[in-house]
mmCIF file of C-alpha atoms and ligand atoms in Angstrom:
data_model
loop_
_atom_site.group_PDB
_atom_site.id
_atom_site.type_symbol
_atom_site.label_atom_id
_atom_site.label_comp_id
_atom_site.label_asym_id
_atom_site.label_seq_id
_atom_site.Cartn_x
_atom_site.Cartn_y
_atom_site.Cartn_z
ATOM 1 C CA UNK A 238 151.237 114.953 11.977
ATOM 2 C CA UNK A 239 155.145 114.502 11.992
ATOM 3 C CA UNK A 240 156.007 110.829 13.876
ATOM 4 C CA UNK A 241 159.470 111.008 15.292
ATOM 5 C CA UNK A 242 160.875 107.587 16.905
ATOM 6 C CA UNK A 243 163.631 107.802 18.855
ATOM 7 C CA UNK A 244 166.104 104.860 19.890
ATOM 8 C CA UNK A 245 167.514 104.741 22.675
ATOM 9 C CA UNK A 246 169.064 103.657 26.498
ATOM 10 C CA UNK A 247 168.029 106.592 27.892
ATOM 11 C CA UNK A 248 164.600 108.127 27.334
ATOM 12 C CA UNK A 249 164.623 109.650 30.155
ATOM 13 C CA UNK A 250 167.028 112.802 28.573
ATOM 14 C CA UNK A 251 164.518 113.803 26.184
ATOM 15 C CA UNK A 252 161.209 114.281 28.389
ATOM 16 C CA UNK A 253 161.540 117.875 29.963
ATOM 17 C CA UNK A 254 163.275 119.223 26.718
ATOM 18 C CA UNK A 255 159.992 117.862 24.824
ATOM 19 C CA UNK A 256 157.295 119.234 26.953
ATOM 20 C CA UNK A 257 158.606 122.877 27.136
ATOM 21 C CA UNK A 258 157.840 125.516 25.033
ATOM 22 C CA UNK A 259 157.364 125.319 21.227
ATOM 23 C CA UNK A 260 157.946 121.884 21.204
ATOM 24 C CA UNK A 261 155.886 121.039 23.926
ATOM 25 C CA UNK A 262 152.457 123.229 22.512
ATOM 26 C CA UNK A 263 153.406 121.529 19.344
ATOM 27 C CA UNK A 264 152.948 117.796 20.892
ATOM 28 C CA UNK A 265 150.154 119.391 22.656
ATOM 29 C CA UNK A 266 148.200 120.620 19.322
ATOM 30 C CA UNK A 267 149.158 117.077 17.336
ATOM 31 C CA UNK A 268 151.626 118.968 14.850
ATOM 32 C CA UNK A 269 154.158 115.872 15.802
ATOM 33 C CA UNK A 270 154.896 113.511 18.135
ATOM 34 C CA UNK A 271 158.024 112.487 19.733
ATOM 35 C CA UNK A 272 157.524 108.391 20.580
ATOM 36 C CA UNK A 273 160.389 107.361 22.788
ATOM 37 C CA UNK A 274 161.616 103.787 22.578
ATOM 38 C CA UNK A 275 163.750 101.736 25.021
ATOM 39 C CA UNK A 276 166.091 99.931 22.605
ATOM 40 C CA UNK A 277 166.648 97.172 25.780
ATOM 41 C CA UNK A 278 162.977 95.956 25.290
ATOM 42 C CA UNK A 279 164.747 94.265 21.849
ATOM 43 C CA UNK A 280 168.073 92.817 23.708
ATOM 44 C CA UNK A 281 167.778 89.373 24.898
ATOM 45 C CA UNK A 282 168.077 87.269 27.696
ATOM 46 C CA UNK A 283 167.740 88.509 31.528
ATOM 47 C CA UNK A 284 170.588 91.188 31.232
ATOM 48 C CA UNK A 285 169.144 92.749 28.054
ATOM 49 C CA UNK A 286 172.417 92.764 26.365
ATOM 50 C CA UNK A 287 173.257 95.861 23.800
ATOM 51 C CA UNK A 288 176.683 96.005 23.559
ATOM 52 C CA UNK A 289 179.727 93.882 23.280
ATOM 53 C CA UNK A 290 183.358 94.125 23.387
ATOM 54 C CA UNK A 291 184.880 95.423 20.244
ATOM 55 C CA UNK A 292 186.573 92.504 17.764
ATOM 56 C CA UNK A 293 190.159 92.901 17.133
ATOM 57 C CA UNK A 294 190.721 94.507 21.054
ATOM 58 C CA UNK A 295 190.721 98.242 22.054
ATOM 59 C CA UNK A 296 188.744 100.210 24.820
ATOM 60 C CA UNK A 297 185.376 100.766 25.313
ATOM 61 C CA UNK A 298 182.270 98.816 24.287
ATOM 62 C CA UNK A 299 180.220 98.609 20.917
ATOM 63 C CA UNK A 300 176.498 98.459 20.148
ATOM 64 C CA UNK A 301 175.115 95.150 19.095
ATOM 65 C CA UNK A 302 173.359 95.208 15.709
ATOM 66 C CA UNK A 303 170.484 92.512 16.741
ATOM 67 C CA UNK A 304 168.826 94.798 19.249
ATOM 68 C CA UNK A 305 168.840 97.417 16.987
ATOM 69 C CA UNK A 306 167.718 95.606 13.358
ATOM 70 C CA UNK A 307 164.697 93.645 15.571
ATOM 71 C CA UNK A 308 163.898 97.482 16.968
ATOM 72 C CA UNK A 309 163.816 99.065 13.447
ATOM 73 C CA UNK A 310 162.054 96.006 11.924
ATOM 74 C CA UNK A 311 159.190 96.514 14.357
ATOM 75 C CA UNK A 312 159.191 100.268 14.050
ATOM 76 C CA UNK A 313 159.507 100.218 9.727
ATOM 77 C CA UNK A 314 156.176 97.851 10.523
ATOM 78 C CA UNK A 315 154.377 100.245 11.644
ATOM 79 C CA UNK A 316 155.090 103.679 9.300
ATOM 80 C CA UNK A 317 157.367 101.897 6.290
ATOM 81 C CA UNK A 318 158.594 105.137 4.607
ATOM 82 C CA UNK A 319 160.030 106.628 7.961
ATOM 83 C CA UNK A 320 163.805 107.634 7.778
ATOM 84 C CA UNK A 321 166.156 106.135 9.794
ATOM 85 C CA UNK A 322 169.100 108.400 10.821
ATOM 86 C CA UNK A 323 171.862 108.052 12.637
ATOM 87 C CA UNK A 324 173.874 110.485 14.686
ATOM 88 C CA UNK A 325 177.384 110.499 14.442
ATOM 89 C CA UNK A 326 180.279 112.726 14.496
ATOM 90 C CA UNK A 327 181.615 110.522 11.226
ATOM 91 C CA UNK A 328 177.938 111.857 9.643
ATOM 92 C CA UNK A 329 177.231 114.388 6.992
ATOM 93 C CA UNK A 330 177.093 118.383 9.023
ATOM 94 C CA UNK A 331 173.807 118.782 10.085
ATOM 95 C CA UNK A 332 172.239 121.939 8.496
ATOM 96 C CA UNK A 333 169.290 124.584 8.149
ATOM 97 C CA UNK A 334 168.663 122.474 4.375
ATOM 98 C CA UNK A 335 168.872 119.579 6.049
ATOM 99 C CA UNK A 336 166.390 120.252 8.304
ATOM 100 C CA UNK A 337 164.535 121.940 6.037
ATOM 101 C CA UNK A 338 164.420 118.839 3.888
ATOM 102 C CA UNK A 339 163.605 116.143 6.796
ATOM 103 C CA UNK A 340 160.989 118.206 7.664
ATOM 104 C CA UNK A 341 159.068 116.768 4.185
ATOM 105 C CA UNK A 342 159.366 113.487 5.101
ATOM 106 C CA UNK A 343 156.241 111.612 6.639
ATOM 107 C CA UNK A 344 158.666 110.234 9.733
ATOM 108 C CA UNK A 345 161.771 109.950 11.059
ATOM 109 C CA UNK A 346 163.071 107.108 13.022
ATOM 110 C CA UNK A 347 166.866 108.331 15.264
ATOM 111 C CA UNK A 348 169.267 105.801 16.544
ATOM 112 C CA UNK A 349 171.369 107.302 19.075
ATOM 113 C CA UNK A 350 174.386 105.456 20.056
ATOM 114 C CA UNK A 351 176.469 104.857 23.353
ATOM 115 C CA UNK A 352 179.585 104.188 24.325
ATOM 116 C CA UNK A 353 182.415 103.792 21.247
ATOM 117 C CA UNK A 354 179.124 103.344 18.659
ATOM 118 C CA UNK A 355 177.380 101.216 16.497
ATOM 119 C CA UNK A 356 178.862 98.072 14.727
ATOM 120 C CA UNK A 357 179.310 98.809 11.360
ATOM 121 C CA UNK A 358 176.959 96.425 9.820
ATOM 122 C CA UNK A 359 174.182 98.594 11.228
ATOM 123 C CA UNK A 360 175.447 101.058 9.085
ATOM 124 C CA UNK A 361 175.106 99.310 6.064
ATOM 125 C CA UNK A 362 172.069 97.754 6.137
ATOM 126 C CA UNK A 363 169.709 99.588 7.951
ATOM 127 C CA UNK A 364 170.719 103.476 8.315
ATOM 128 C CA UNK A 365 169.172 105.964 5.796
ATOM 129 C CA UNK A 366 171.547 108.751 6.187
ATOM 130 C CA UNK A 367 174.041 110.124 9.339
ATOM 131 C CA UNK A 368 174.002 113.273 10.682
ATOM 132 C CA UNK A 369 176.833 115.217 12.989
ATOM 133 C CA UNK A 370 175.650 117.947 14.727
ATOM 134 C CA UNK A 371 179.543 119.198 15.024
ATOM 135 C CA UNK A 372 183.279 118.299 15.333
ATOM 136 C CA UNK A 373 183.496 117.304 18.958
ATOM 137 C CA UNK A 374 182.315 113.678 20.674
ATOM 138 C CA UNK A 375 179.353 113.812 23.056
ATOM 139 C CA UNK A 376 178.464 110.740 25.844
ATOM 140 C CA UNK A 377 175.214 110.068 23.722
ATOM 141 C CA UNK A 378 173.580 110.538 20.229
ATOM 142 C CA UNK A 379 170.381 111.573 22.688
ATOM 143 C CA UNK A 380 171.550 115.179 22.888
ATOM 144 C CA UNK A 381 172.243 115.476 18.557
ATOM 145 C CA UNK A 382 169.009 114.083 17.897
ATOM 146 C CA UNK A 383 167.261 116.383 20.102
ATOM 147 C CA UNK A 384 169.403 119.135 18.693
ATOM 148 C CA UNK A 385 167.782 117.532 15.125
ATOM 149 C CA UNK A 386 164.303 117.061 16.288
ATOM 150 C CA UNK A 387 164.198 120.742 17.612
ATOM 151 C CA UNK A 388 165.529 122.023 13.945
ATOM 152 C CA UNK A 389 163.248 120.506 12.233
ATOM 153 C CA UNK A 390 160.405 120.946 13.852
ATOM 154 C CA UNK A 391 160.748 124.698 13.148
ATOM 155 C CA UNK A 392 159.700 123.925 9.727
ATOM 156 C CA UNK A 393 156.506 122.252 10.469
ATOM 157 C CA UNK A 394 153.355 124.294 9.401
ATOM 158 C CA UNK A 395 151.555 125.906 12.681
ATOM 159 C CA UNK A 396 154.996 124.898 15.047
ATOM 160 C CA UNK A 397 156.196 128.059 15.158
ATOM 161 C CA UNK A 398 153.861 131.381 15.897
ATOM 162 C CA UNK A 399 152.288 133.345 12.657
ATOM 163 C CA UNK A 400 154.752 136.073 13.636
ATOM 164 C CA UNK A 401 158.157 133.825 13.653
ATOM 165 C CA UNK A 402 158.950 132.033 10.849
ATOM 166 C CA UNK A 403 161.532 129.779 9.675
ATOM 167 C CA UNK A 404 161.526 131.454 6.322
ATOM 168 C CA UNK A 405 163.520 134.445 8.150
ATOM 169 C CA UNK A 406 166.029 132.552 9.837
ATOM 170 C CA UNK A 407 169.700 132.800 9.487
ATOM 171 C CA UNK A 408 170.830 130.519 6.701
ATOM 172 C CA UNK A 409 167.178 130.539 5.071
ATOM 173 C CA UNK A 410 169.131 132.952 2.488
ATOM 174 C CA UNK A 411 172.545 131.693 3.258
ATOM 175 C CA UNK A 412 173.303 134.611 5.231
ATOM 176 C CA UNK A 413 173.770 135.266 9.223
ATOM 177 C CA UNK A 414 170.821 137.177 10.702
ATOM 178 C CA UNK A 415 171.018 141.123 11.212
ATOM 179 C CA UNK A 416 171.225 142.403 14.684
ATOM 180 C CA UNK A 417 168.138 142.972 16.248
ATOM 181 C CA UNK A 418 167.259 145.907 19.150
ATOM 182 C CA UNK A 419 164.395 146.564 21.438
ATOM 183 C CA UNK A 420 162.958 149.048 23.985
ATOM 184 C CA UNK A 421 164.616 150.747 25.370
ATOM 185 C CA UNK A 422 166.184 152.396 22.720
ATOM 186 C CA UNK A 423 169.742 153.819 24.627
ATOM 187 C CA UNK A 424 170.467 151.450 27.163
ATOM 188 C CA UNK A 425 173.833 151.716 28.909
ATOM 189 C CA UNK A 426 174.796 154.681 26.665
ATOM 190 C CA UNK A 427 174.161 152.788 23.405
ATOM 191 C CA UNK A 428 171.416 154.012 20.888
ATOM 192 C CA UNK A 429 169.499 151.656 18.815
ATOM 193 C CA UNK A 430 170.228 152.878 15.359
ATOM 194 C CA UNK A 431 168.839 155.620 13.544
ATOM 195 C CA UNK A 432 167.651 153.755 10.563
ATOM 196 C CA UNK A 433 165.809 151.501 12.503
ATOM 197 C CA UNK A 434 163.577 154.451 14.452
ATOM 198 C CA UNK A 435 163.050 156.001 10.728
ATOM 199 C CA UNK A 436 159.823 154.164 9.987
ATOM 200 C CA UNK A 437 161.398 154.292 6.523
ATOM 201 C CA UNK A 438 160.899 150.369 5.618
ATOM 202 C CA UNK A 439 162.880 150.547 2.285
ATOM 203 C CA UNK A 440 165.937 152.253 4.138
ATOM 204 C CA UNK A 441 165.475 149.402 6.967
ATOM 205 C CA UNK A 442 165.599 146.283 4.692
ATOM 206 C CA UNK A 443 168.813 147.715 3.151
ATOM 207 C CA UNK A 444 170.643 148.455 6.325
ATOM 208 C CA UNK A 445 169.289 144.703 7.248
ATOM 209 C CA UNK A 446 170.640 143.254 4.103
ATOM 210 C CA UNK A 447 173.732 145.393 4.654
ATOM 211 C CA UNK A 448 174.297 144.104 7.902
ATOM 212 C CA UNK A 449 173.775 140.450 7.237
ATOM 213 C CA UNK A 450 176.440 140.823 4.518
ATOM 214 C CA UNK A 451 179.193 142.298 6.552
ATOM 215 C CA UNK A 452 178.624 139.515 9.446
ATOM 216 C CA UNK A 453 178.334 137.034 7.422
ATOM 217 C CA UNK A 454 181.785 137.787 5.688
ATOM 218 C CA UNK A 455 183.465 138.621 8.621
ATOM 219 C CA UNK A 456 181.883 135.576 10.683
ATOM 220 C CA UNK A 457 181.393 133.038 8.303
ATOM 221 C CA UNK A 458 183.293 134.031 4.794
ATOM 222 C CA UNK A 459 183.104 130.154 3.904
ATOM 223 C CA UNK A 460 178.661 130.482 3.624
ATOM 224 C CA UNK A 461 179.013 133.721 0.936
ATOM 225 C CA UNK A 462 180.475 130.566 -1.110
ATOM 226 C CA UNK A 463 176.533 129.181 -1.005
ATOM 227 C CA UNK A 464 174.569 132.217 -0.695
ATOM 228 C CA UNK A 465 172.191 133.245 -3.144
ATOM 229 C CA UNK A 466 173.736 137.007 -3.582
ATOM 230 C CA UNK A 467 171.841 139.399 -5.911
ATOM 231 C CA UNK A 468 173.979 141.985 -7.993
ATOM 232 C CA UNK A 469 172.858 144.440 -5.378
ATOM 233 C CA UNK A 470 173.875 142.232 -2.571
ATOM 234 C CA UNK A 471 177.358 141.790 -4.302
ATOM 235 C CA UNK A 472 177.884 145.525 -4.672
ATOM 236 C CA UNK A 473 176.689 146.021 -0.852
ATOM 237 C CA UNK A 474 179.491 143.101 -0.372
ATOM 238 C CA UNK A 475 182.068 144.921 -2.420
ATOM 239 C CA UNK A 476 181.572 148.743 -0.895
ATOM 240 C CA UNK A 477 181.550 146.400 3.562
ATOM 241 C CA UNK A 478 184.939 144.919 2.102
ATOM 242 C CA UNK A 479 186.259 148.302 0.722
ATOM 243 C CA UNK A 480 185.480 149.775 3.878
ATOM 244 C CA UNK A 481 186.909 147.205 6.379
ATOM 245 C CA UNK A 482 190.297 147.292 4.125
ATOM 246 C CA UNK A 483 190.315 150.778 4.288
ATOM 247 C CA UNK A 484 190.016 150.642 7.754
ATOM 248 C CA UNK A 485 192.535 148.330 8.424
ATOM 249 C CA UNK A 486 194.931 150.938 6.504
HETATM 250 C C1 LIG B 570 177.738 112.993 17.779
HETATM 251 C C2 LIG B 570 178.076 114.213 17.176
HETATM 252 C C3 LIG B 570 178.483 112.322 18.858
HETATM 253 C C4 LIG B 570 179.944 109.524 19.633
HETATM 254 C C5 LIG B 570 180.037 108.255 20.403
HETATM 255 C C6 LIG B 570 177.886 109.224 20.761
HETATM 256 C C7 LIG B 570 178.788 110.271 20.199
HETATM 257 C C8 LIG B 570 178.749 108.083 21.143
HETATM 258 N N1 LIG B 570 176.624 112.543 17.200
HETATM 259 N N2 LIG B 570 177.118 114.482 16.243
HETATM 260 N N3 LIG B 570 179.111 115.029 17.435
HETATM 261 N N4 LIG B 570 178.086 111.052 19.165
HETATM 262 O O1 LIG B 570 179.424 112.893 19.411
HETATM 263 O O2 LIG B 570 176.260 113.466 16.272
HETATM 264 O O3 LIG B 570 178.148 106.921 20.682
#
């Protein structure tokens, strides 16, 4: 079973998001469990201190780093390997690898922060890695490491059902997903694809692969740099550009 601790001043956001759905059958069937930790039960004195005003002036408040070294120390006690991550918008881009990869380890301890952050000394003594889910600042590192928790979890044996698998995400080959349809197939005028009522599976998987290609070059040009691209998928690649150049003429 997958332990993720999560640090924080307000448990509270993550306990509806947690007991819906996947994530919630998940906890229910032991695949992982989500333990949710106060980070005031390690401030001291009456008011629980956690933060402080920052050295050298400016606005805004700072997160002690006693609180937070006593919290890991006790939490390390008790699973010693676990990761401790930190979410940040300074952190590495969260990814589909990155989940992928976090998803191996045995846990994962999250520190989300408040106010203008962490002191810096937390940073260099006690944080494993730091993770930004994205170039804009949030209130909270509560909603990130949800984002996190959710991502990885997808790659947890039995999380999701037999028929969805993370292995056919998008990004799981680099590339954006193809469109999907469903019943009914015209709705508002608009027919689901030919190819796709054919039955013919080989002609499906190459419209698929077709279709990934061209959205993911006119989406996301920048992930082609990454993707693993076959010498078929190149020549697909070539003949979408060709075409959208031609049409531009
Ligand atoms: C964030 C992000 C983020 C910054 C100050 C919490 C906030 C406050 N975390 N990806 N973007 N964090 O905005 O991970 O402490």
């Amino acid at each position: 079973m997958m332990i993720f601790d999560v640090l924080t001043l307000f448990p509270g956001i993550f306990v509806s998001p947690l007991q819906e759905s996947i994530l919630g059958r998940a906890a229910k069937q032991q695949l992982l469990q989500v333990r949710l930790h106060n980070l005031r039960d390690w401030a001291e004195g009456k008011h629980q201190v956690t933060d402080d005003t920052p050295y050298g002036g400016g606005d805004g408040m700072v997160m002690k780093p006693e609180p937070i070294a006593r919290a890991i120390a006790d939490l390390k006690a008790k699973m010693p390997h676990a990761k401790v991550l930190l979410m940040t918008p300074q952190g590495k881009p969260f990814s589909h690898q990155a989940a992928c990869e976090l998803a191996g380890e045995e846990g994962l301890i999250f520190l989300c922060g408040r106010y203008e952050g962490f002191d810096e000394r937390i940073r260099q003594t006690l944080v494993d890695a730091e993770y930004s889910i994205g170039d804009f600042v949030l209130t909270g590192g509560e909603l990130p490491a949800l984002v996190m928790i959710d991502a990885i979890a997808r790659f947890i044996p039995g999380v999701l059902g037999c028929s969805d698998s993370a292995a056919t995400d998008s990004f799981s080959d680099g590339l954006l997903e193809y469109p999907q349809y469903t019943r009914p197939a015209v709705f508002s005028g608009m027919a689901v694809p030919e190819v796709l009522l054919s039955g013919d599976h080989g002609r499906i998987a190459r419209w698929r692969r077709e279709q990934q290609l061209r959205r993911t070059w006119q989406r996301r040009p920048d992930l082609l740099q990454s993707a693993k691209l076959s010498k078929e998928d190149q020549q697909i690649l070539e003949q979408v550009q060709r075409e959208s150049s031609e049409a531009e003429k």
